[in-house]
CSV table of C-alpha atoms in Angstrom, one decimal:
chain,number,residue,atom,x,y,z
A,780,MET,CA,-0.3,0.3,0.0
A,781,ARG,CA,1.6,3.0,-1.2
A,782,THR,CA,1.5,6.2,1.8
A,783,PHE,CA,0.2,9.6,1.3
A,784,GLY,CA,0.5,12.8,2.5
A,785,VAL,CA,-1.7,16.2,2.5
A,786,GLU,CA,-0.1,19.6,2.2
A,787,GLU,CA,-2.4,22.7,2.5
A,788,GLU,CA,-2.2,26.5,2.5
A,789,PHE,CA,-4.8,28.2,4.5
A,790,LEU,CA,-5.2,32.1,4.2
A,791,LEU,CA,-4.9,34.2,7.7
A,792,VAL,CA,-8.0,36.7,7.8
A,793,ASP,CA,-9.9,38.8,10.2
A,794,ALA,CA,-13.1,37.1,11.4
A,795,GLU,CA,-15.4,40.2,10.9
A,796,THR,CA,-14.1,41.6,7.6
A,797,GLY,CA,-12.9,39.0,5.6
A,798,TYR,CA,-9.3,40.4,5.1
A,799,PRO,CA,-6.0,39.1,5.2
A,800,MET,CA,-3.8,39.3,8.0
A,801,PRO,CA,-0.1,39.4,7.9
A,802,LEU,CA,0.3,37.4,11.1
A,803,GLY,CA,2.3,33.7,9.7
A,804,GLN,CA,5.1,34.7,11.5
A,805,GLU,CA,3.9,35.7,14.6
A,806,ALA,CA,1.6,32.4,14.4
A,807,PHE,CA,3.9,30.1,13.6
A,808,GLY,CA,5.6,31.3,16.3
A,809,GLN,CA,2.8,30.5,18.5
A,810,CYS,CA,3.0,26.9,17.6
A,811,THR,CA,5.9,24.2,18.7
A,812,ASP,CA,4.1,21.0,16.4
A,813,ASP,CA,6.5,20.8,12.9
A,814,ARG,CA,3.5,20.4,11.0
A,815,LEU,CA,2.7,23.6,10.6
A,816,THR,CA,5.1,26.2,8.9
A,817,CYS,CA,5.4,29.3,7.1
A,818,GLU,CA,4.7,30.5,3.7
A,819,ILE,CA,5.7,33.3,1.1
A,820,LYS,CA,3.3,36.0,2.4
A,821,GLN,CA,2.7,36.3,6.0
A,822,GLU,CA,-1.2,36.2,5.2
A,823,GLN,CA,-0.5,32.5,4.9
A,824,ILE,CA,0.1,29.1,7.2
A,825,GLU,CA,0.3,25.8,5.8
A,826,THR,CA,0.1,22.5,6.9
A,827,GLY,CA,1.1,19.1,6.3
A,828,THR,CA,0.1,15.5,7.4
A,829,ARG,CA,2.0,12.5,8.5
A,830,PRO,CA,2.5,10.0,6.0
A,831,HIS,CA,-0.3,6.7,5.6
A,832,ASP,CA,-1.5,4.3,4.2
A,833,ASP,CA,-5.6,4.5,5.7
A,834,VAL,CA,-7.7,6.9,3.7
A,835,ASN,CA,-9.2,7.2,7.5
A,836,ASP,CA,-6.1,7.6,9.6
A,837,LEU,CA,-5.7,10.5,6.6
A,838,ALA,CA,-9.3,11.5,6.7
A,839,MET,CA,-8.4,12.8,11.0
A,840,ASP,CA,-5.2,14.5,9.9
A,841,ILE,CA,-6.0,16.0,7.6
A,842,ALA,CA,-9.3,17.7,10.4
A,843,ARG,CA,-6.9,17.8,12.6
A,844,CYS,CA,-4.4,20.1,10.6
A,845,ARG,CA,-6.9,21.8,10.0
A,846,ALA,CA,-8.1,22.7,14.1
A,847,LEU,CA,-4.3,22.7,14.3
A,848,ALA,CA,-4.3,26.1,11.8
A,849,ASP,CA,-7.0,28.1,12.7
A,850,SER,CA,-6.5,27.1,17.3
A,851,THR,CA,-2.9,28.6,16.2
A,852,ALA,CA,-4.6,32.0,14.8
A,853,LEU,CA,-7.2,32.3,16.8
A,854,ARG,CA,-3.2,32.8,19.2
A,855,VAL,CA,-2.8,35.9,17.3
A,856,GLY,CA,-6.2,37.2,16.4
A,857,ALA,CA,-7.1,35.8,13.2
A,858,ARG,CA,-8.7,32.6,12.0
A,859,ALA,CA,-7.6,30.1,9.4
A,860,ALA,CA,-9.6,29.9,5.9
A,861,ALA,CA,-9.1,27.3,3.5
A,862,LEU,CA,-9.6,29.6,0.5
A,863,ALA,CA,-6.9,30.1,-2.9
A,864,THR,CA,-7.5,33.6,-3.6
A,865,SER,CA,-8.6,36.0,-0.9
A,866,PRO,CA,-12.0,37.4,-1.5
A,867,GLN,CA,-11.1,40.5,0.0
A,868,PRO,CA,-8.4,43.0,-1.5
A,869,ALA,CA,-5.3,42.4,-0.5
A,870,ALA,CA,-1.8,44.0,-0.1
A,871,PRO,CA,0.4,40.7,0.8
A,872,LEU,CA,3.5,40.8,2.7
A,873,ALA,CA,6.9,38.9,1.7
A,874,SER,CA,7.8,36.7,4.7
A,875,PRO,CA,11.2,37.7,6.2
A,876,GLY,CA,14.6,35.6,4.8
A,877,SER,CA,16.9,35.8,2.6
A,878,ARG,CA,15.5,33.3,0.1
A,879,TYR,CA,11.8,35.1,-0.1
A,880,GLU,CA,13.6,38.8,-1.0
A,881,GLU,CA,15.6,37.1,-3.7
A,882,MET,CA,11.5,35.9,-4.9
A,883,GLN,CA,11.2,39.3,-4.8
A,884,ASP,CA,13.9,41.0,-6.9
A,885,ARG,CA,14.1,38.4,-9.2
A,886,PHE,CA,10.4,38.0,-9.7
A,887,ALA,CA,9.3,41.3,-8.8
A,888,LEU,CA,5.2,42.6,-9.7
A,889,THR,CA,4.6,38.4,-9.7
A,890,ALA,CA,6.5,37.5,-6.4
A,891,SER,CA,4.6,41.0,-5.2
A,892,GLU,CA,1.2,39.8,-6.0
A,893,GLN,CA,1.9,36.3,-5.3
A,894,LEU,CA,-1.3,35.3,-2.9
A,895,THR,CA,-2.1,31.9,-3.5
A,896,CYS,CA,-3.2,28.5,-1.2
A,897,GLY,CA,-2.6,25.0,-3.4
A,898,CYS,CA,-3.4,21.5,-1.4
A,899,HIS,CA,-0.5,18.9,-2.7
A,900,VAL,CA,-0.6,16.0,-2.6
A,901,HIS,CA,2.8,13.2,-1.7
A,902,VAL,CA,2.3,9.5,-2.8
A,903,SER,CA,5.0,7.3,-2.2
A,904,VAL,CA,6.6,5.9,-5.1
A,905,GLU,CA,9.7,3.0,-5.2
A,906,ASP,CA,12.6,5.5,-7.0
A,907,ASP,CA,13.1,7.4,-9.4
A,908,ASP,CA,12.9,5.4,-12.2
A,909,GLU,CA,8.9,5.0,-10.7
A,910,GLY,CA,8.3,8.1,-10.4
A,911,VAL,CA,8.8,10.1,-13.1
A,912,ALA,CA,7.0,6.8,-14.7
A,913,VAL,CA,4.5,8.0,-13.1
A,914,LEU,CA,4.7,11.8,-14.0
A,915,ASP,CA,5.1,10.6,-17.5
A,916,ARG,CA,1.5,9.1,-17.0
A,917,ILE,CA,-0.5,11.3,-15.2
A,918,ARG,CA,-0.2,14.2,-16.5
A,919,ALA,CA,-2.9,14.6,-19.3
A,920,TRP,CA,-5.6,14.0,-16.1
A,921,LEU,CA,-4.4,16.1,-13.7
A,922,PRO,CA,-6.9,19.4,-14.8
A,923,VAL,CA,-9.3,16.9,-13.7
A,924,LEU,CA,-7.9,17.8,-10.5
A,925,LEU,CA,-7.9,21.3,-10.9
A,926,ALA,CA,-11.5,21.1,-11.7
A,927,LEU,CA,-12.6,18.8,-8.7
A,928,SER,CA,-11.2,21.0,-6.2
A,929,SER,CA,-11.7,24.9,-7.9
A,930,ASN,CA,-12.1,26.9,-4.7
A,931,SER,CA,-11.1,30.3,-5.7
A,932,PRO,CA,-13.5,32.6,-8.1
A,933,PHE,CA,-12.0,36.2,-6.4
A,934,TRP,CA,-9.5,38.5,-7.0
A,935,ASN,CA,-8.8,41.4,-5.4
A,936,GLY,CA,-12.6,41.7,-4.3
A,937,THR,CA,-13.7,41.7,-7.8
A,938,ASP,CA,-15.4,37.8,-9.6
A,939,THR,CA,-13.1,36.9,-12.0
A,940,GLY,CA,-14.8,34.2,-14.2
A,941,TYR,CA,-13.0,31.4,-13.3
A,942,ALA,CA,-14.2,28.8,-10.7
A,943,SER,CA,-10.1,28.7,-10.3
A,944,TYR,CA,-7.9,31.9,-10.4
A,945,ARG,CA,-5.1,30.6,-8.0
A,946,SER,CA,-4.7,28.7,-11.8
A,947,GLN,CA,-4.3,32.1,-14.0
A,948,ALA,CA,-2.3,33.8,-10.9
A,949,TRP,CA,-0.1,30.9,-10.2
A,950,SER,CA,0.6,30.2,-14.2
A,951,ARG,CA,2.7,33.8,-14.3
A,952,TRP,CA,5.4,31.7,-12.8
A,953,PRO,CA,7.8,30.6,-15.5
A,954,MET,CA,8.2,27.5,-14.0
A,955,ALA,CA,5.1,26.6,-13.4
A,956,GLY,CA,2.4,24.1,-15.4
A,957,PRO,CA,2.3,20.4,-17.5
A,958,CYS,CA,5.3,18.6,-18.7
A,959,ASP,CA,6.5,17.4,-21.8
A,960,VAL,CA,6.4,13.1,-21.1
A,961,PHE,CA,10.4,12.8,-19.8
A,962,GLY,CA,10.8,9.5,-20.6
A,963,THR,CA,13.6,8.2,-18.0
A,964,ALA,CA,14.4,9.5,-14.9
A,965,GLU,CA,17.8,11.3,-16.6
A,966,ARG,CA,15.9,13.2,-18.8
A,967,TYR,CA,14.4,14.5,-16.0
A,968,HIS,CA,17.0,15.5,-13.5
A,969,ALA,CA,18.9,17.0,-17.0
A,970,THR,CA,15.2,19.3,-17.5
A,971,VAL,CA,15.4,20.3,-13.9
A,972,SER,CA,19.2,20.9,-13.4
A,973,GLY,CA,19.2,23.4,-17.4
A,974,LEU,CA,16.7,25.0,-15.4
A,975,LEU,CA,18.5,25.9,-12.9
A,976,ASP,CA,21.4,26.8,-15.1
A,977,THR,CA,19.1,29.4,-16.1
A,978,ALA,CA,19.4,30.7,-13.5
A,979,VAL,CA,15.5,32.1,-13.5
A,980,PRO,CA,14.3,29.4,-10.6
A,981,ILE,CA,16.1,30.2,-7.6
A,982,ASP,CA,16.5,26.7,-5.9
A,983,LEU,CA,14.6,23.1,-6.7
A,984,GLY,CA,11.6,24.2,-4.1
A,985,GLN,CA,10.8,26.5,-7.0
A,986,ILE,CA,10.6,23.6,-9.8
A,987,TYR,CA,6.9,24.2,-9.7
A,988,PHE,CA,5.5,22.0,-11.8
A,989,ASP,CA,2.2,20.7,-11.7
A,990,ALA,CA,3.8,17.4,-10.7
A,991,ARG,CA,7.1,16.6,-9.7
A,992,LEU,CA,9.6,14.0,-7.8
A,993,SER,CA,10.2,15.7,-3.9
A,994,HIS,CA,13.7,16.7,-3.4
A,995,HIS,CA,12.7,16.1,0.5
A,996,HIS,CA,11.2,12.7,-0.2
A,997,PRO,CA,10.7,9.7,-2.2
A,998,THR,CA,7.1,11.0,-3.7
A,999,VAL,CA,5.7,12.1,-6.4
A,1000,GLU,CA,4.0,15.3,-5.3
A,1001,VAL,CA,1.1,16.3,-7.3
A,1002,ARG,CA,0.4,20.5,-7.2
A,1003,VAL,CA,-2.0,21.4,-9.1
A,1004,SER,CA,-5.4,21.7,-7.1
A,1005,ASP,CA,-6.4,25.0,-4.9
A,1006,VAL,CA,-6.7,23.9,-1.6
A,1007,CYS,CA,-10.2,22.9,-0.9
A,1008,LEU,CA,-12.8,24.1,1.4
A,1009,TYR,CA,-14.0,21.4,2.3
A,1010,SER,CA,-11.9,18.9,3.9
A,1011,ASP,CA,-13.9,15.4,2.4
A,1012,ASP,CA,-13.2,17.2,-0.8
A,1013,ALA,CA,-9.0,17.0,0.2
A,1014,VAL,CA,-9.3,13.3,1.1
A,1015,LEU,CA,-10.9,12.8,-2.7
A,1016,ILE,CA,-8.2,14.7,-4.3
A,1017,ALA,CA,-5.3,12.7,-1.9
A,1018,LEU,CA,-7.7,9.4,-2.9
A,1019,LEU,CA,-7.7,10.6,-7.1
A,1020,THR,CA,-4.2,10.7,-7.1
A,1021,ARG,CA,-3.0,7.9,-5.1
A,1022,GLY,CA,-5.4,6.1,-7.4
A,1023,LEU,CA,-3.7,7.6,-10.3
A,1024,VAL,CA,-0.1,7.1,-9.1
A,1025,GLU,CA,-0.2,3.2,-8.5
A,1026,THR,CA,-2.3,3.2,-11.6
A,1027,ALA,CA,0.2,4.6,-13.4
A,1028,ALA,CA,2.8,2.5,-12.3
A,1029,ARG,CA,1.1,-0.6,-13.2
A,1030,GLU,CA,0.6,0.3,-16.8
A,1031,TRP,CA,4.8,1.1,-16.8
A,1032,ARG,CA,5.3,-2.2,-15.4
A,1033,ALA,CA,3.4,-3.5,-18.1
A,1034,GLY,CA,4.9,-1.8,-20.6
A,1035,VAL,CA,1.9,0.7,-21.7
A,1036,ALA,CA,2.9,3.9,-23.1
A,1037,PRO,CA,2.1,7.7,-21.6
A,1038,LEU,CA,-0.7,9.5,-23.4
A,1039,ALA,CA,0.3,10.6,-26.3
A,1040,VAL,CA,-1.5,14.5,-25.1
A,1041,PRO,CA,0.7,17.2,-26.1
A,1042,THR,CA,1.5,19.9,-23.6
A,1043,ALA,CA,0.4,22.6,-25.4
A,1044,THR,CA,-3.0,20.7,-25.0
A,1045,VAL,CA,-2.6,19.6,-21.9
A,1046,ARG,CA,-3.0,23.4,-21.0
A,1047,MET,CA,-5.6,24.0,-22.7
A,1048,ALA,CA,-7.5,21.1,-20.7
A,1049,SER,CA,-5.3,23.3,-17.9
A,1050,TRP,CA,-7.7,26.5,-18.9
A,1051,ARG,CA,-10.5,24.5,-19.4
A,1052,ALA,CA,-9.9,23.9,-15.6
A,1053,GLY,CA,-9.7,26.6,-14.1
A,1054,ARG,CA,-11.7,29.3,-15.9
A,1055,PHE,CA,-15.1,26.5,-15.3
A,1056,GLY,CA,-14.4,23.8,-12.8
A,1057,MET,CA,-17.0,21.8,-12.6
A,1058,ASP,CA,-20.0,23.7,-14.0
A,1059,GLY,CA,-18.8,23.4,-17.6
A,1060,LYS,CA,-16.8,21.3,-20.4
A,1061,LEU,CA,-13.1,19.1,-19.5
A,1062,LEU,CA,-11.4,18.0,-22.1
A,1063,HIS,CA,-11.3,14.7,-21.8
A,1064,PRO,CA,-7.5,13.5,-21.9
A,1065,LEU,CA,-7.9,10.6,-23.8
A,1066,ASP,CA,-10.1,12.7,-27.0
A,1067,ALA,CA,-8.9,16.3,-25.8
A,1068,LYS,CA,-12.8,16.5,-26.9
A,1069,PRO,CA,-14.6,19.0,-24.4
A,1070,GLN,CA,-16.7,17.2,-22.6
A,1071,ASP,CA,-19.7,17.7,-19.8
A,1072,ALA,CA,-17.4,17.9,-15.9
A,1073,GLY,CA,-19.0,15.5,-14.1
A,1074,SER,CA,-18.4,12.5,-17.2
A,1075,VAL,CA,-14.6,13.6,-17.0
A,1076,ALA,CA,-14.7,13.1,-13.6
A,1077,LEU,CA,-16.6,9.8,-13.9
A,1078,ALA,CA,-14.1,8.3,-16.4
A,1079,LEU,CA,-10.9,9.1,-14.2
A,1080,LEU,CA,-12.9,7.3,-11.8
A,1081,ARG,CA,-13.2,4.4,-13.8
A,1082,TYR,CA,-10.0,4.4,-14.8
A,1083,ILE,CA,-8.5,4.1,-11.7
A,1084,ARG,CA,-10.6,1.5,-10.5
A,1085,PRO,CA,-8.8,-1.5,-10.4
A,1086,ALA,CA,-6.3,0.2,-8.4
A,1087,LEU,CA,-8.7,2.0,-5.7
A,1088,GLN,CA,-10.6,-1.7,-5.2
A,1089,ASP,CA,-7.3,-3.3,-4.8
A,1090,GLN,CA,-6.3,-0.6,-2.1
A,1091,GLY,CA,-10.3,-0.7,-0.7
A,1092,ASP,CA,-11.1,2.9,-1.7
A,1093,ALA,CA,-13.1,2.7,-4.1
A,1094,GLU,CA,-16.3,2.7,-2.4
A,1095,ILE,CA,-15.1,6.1,-0.1
A,1096,ALA,CA,-13.6,7.6,-3.4
A,1097,GLU,CA,-17.2,7.3,-5.6
A,1098,SER,CA,-19.1,8.3,-2.3
A,1099,LEU,CA,-16.8,11.4,-1.5
A,1100,LEU,CA,-17.4,12.0,-5.9
A,1101,ARG,CA,-20.8,11.8,-5.5
A,1102,GLN,CA,-20.6,14.3,-2.6
A,1103,LEU,CA,-18.9,17.0,-4.9
A,1104,LEU,CA,-20.8,16.3,-7.5
A,1105,ALA,CA,-24.5,16.8,-6.0
A,1106,ARG,CA,-23.5,20.0,-4.3
A,1107,GLY,CA,-20.3,21.5,-6.2
A,1108,THR,CA,-17.0,22.9,-5.2
A,1109,GLY,CA,-15.9,25.1,-3.1
A,1110,SER,CA,-15.8,28.0,-5.8
A,1111,ARG,CA,-19.8,27.5,-6.2
A,1112,ARG,CA,-19.8,27.7,-2.1
A,1113,GLN,CA,-18.0,31.1,-2.2
A,1114,ARG,CA,-20.0,32.6,-4.8
A,1115,ALA,CA,-23.0,31.3,-2.9
A,1116,ALA,CA,-22.1,33.0,0.0
A,1117,LEU,CA,-21.5,37.0,-1.6
A,1118,LEU,CA,-25.4,36.4,-3.2
A,1119,ARG,CA,-27.0,36.5,0.0
A,1120,ARG,CA,-25.9,40.2,1.0
A,1121,GLY,CA,-23.8,40.8,-1.2
A,1122,GLU,CA,-20.5,41.2,1.0
A,1123,LEU,CA,-17.8,39.8,0.3
A,1124,GLY,CA,-17.1,39.1,4.3
A,1125,ASP,CA,-19.4,37.0,3.8
A,1126,VAL,CA,-17.5,34.3,1.9
A,1127,VAL,CA,-14.8,34.7,4.3
A,1128,SER,CA,-16.3,33.9,7.0
A,1129,GLU,CA,-18.5,30.9,5.3
A,1130,ALA,CA,-15.6,29.8,4.5
A,1131,VAL,CA,-13.8,29.3,8.1
A,1132,ARG,CA,-17.2,27.9,9.0
A,1133,VAL,CA,-16.5,25.0,6.8
A,1134,THR,CA,-13.6,24.9,6.6
A,1135,ASN,CA,-13.4,24.2,10.1
A,1136,LEU,CA,-16.4,21.5,10.1
A,1137,ALA,CA,-14.4,18.3,10.1
A,1138,ARG,CA,-14.3,16.6,13.4
A,1139,GLY,CA,-11.9,13.7,12.0
A,1140,GLY,CA,-13.8,11.0,9.9
A,1141,ILE,CA,-14.1,10.9,6.2
A,1142,ALA,CA,-18.0,12.5,5.2
A,1143,ASP,CA,-18.1,13.5,8.5
A,1144,HIS,CA,-20.6,16.4,7.6
A,1145,HIS,CA,-22.9,16.9,4.6
A,1146,GLU,CA,-25.0,19.6,4.7
A,1147,ALA,CA,-27.4,20.8,1.9
A,1148,ALA,CA,-26.4,22.3,-1.7
A,1149,PRO,CA,-25.4,25.2,-1.8
A,1150,ARG,CA,-28.1,27.4,-4.3
A,1151,PRO,CA,-26.2,27.5,-7.4
A,1152,VAL,CA,-25.6,31.1,-9.1
A,1153,ARG,CA,-25.4,29.7,-12.3
A,1154,ARG,CA,-27.6,26.4,-13.2
A,1155,SER,CA,-24.7,23.2,-13.1
A,1156,LEU,CA,-24.5,21.2,-16.3
A,1157,VAL,CA,-23.1,18.2,-14.2
A,1158,LYS,CA,-24.6,15.2,-15.1
A,1159,MET,CA,-24.7,12.3,-12.7
A,1160,GLY,CA,-24.7,9.2,-15.7
A,1161,GLY,CA,-25.1,5.9,-13.9
A,1162,TRP,CA,-23.5,6.8,-11.1
A,1163,GLY,CA,-25.6,8.5,-8.7
A,1164,ARG,CA,5.2,12.4,3.0
A,1165,ALA,CA,4.7,16.3,3.0
A,1166,ALA,CA,6.9,19.4,1.9
A,1167,THR,CA,7.3,22.6,1.7
A,1168,SER,CA,7.6,24.4,-1.3
């Protein structure tokens, strides 16, 4: 059984106004738990679970990490919110340290404006050969994970029209996005070395591929997702990611070649996923044609189902996916919160509440789906170790 773990980045916000608060360093100083770390901006903190092989243990750890983030934030007069971008306008402050100072100097406005929160899933691999084989075979499916996690419709006080505007803001980094098929571990490392030789990325930590080999642990690190508003969705993303990794590794051993999807097409699929989330059409990895988002998500589930069944996760993954398709993503919930009074502060306060709903078990909270902002296009069909960035 492959171990997996989840990193989640959270905004530190004023509970009443919803504005981000630059208290990351102060909050970090109040916490002795090594599962909590600082991030590039002082308006953020990050948590990382332990590695687990059982999904129930991972779900409980995600809940504990969310509680840790919020309790630590409370000590400094803030709250932790699982928002992938700030609904309220923000002028984020860089965290102290020579690395962040160098990032600011090199990347200018891109670094200055960067205030996004992602969800990174680590899945264990035997070695770099297996890891690169996995990267080559999961790349075309990663936009589906982005759509399922979409949780960032607002940017600087404006509805962007995107389900995941984080994906747009993040793509401004020159090292971010999908990659070509590498073929071998040697070619992967040569590519990374060549990028570092350009003196654009500062270090290995800035190799911001959608999925990469971790430079801290024997894992592949899938970095494409928004931080999920609902903890259940974070568990779902982790399950789907582990299923993808196991499926890809089996295909590699069986001599099955990666899908021949051009990187430019994967980039188009990622754009569509960020724009529409689960409330539109996604590109199906097998033919690169737009299809109903729910159908593409179910195709992913069918593709990895044998691996999920062998891991004992198929029923849980299907249940969590059904739940997401029924109630929508965090992006839909944010827009629904805004409709009530037209106040962005309500979006943030609702996010703080939902972020901390989890009490330690899978699907432990099943709230009524929020009223959709626009008619959902989803059709149910026939289915009703962590490292710093």
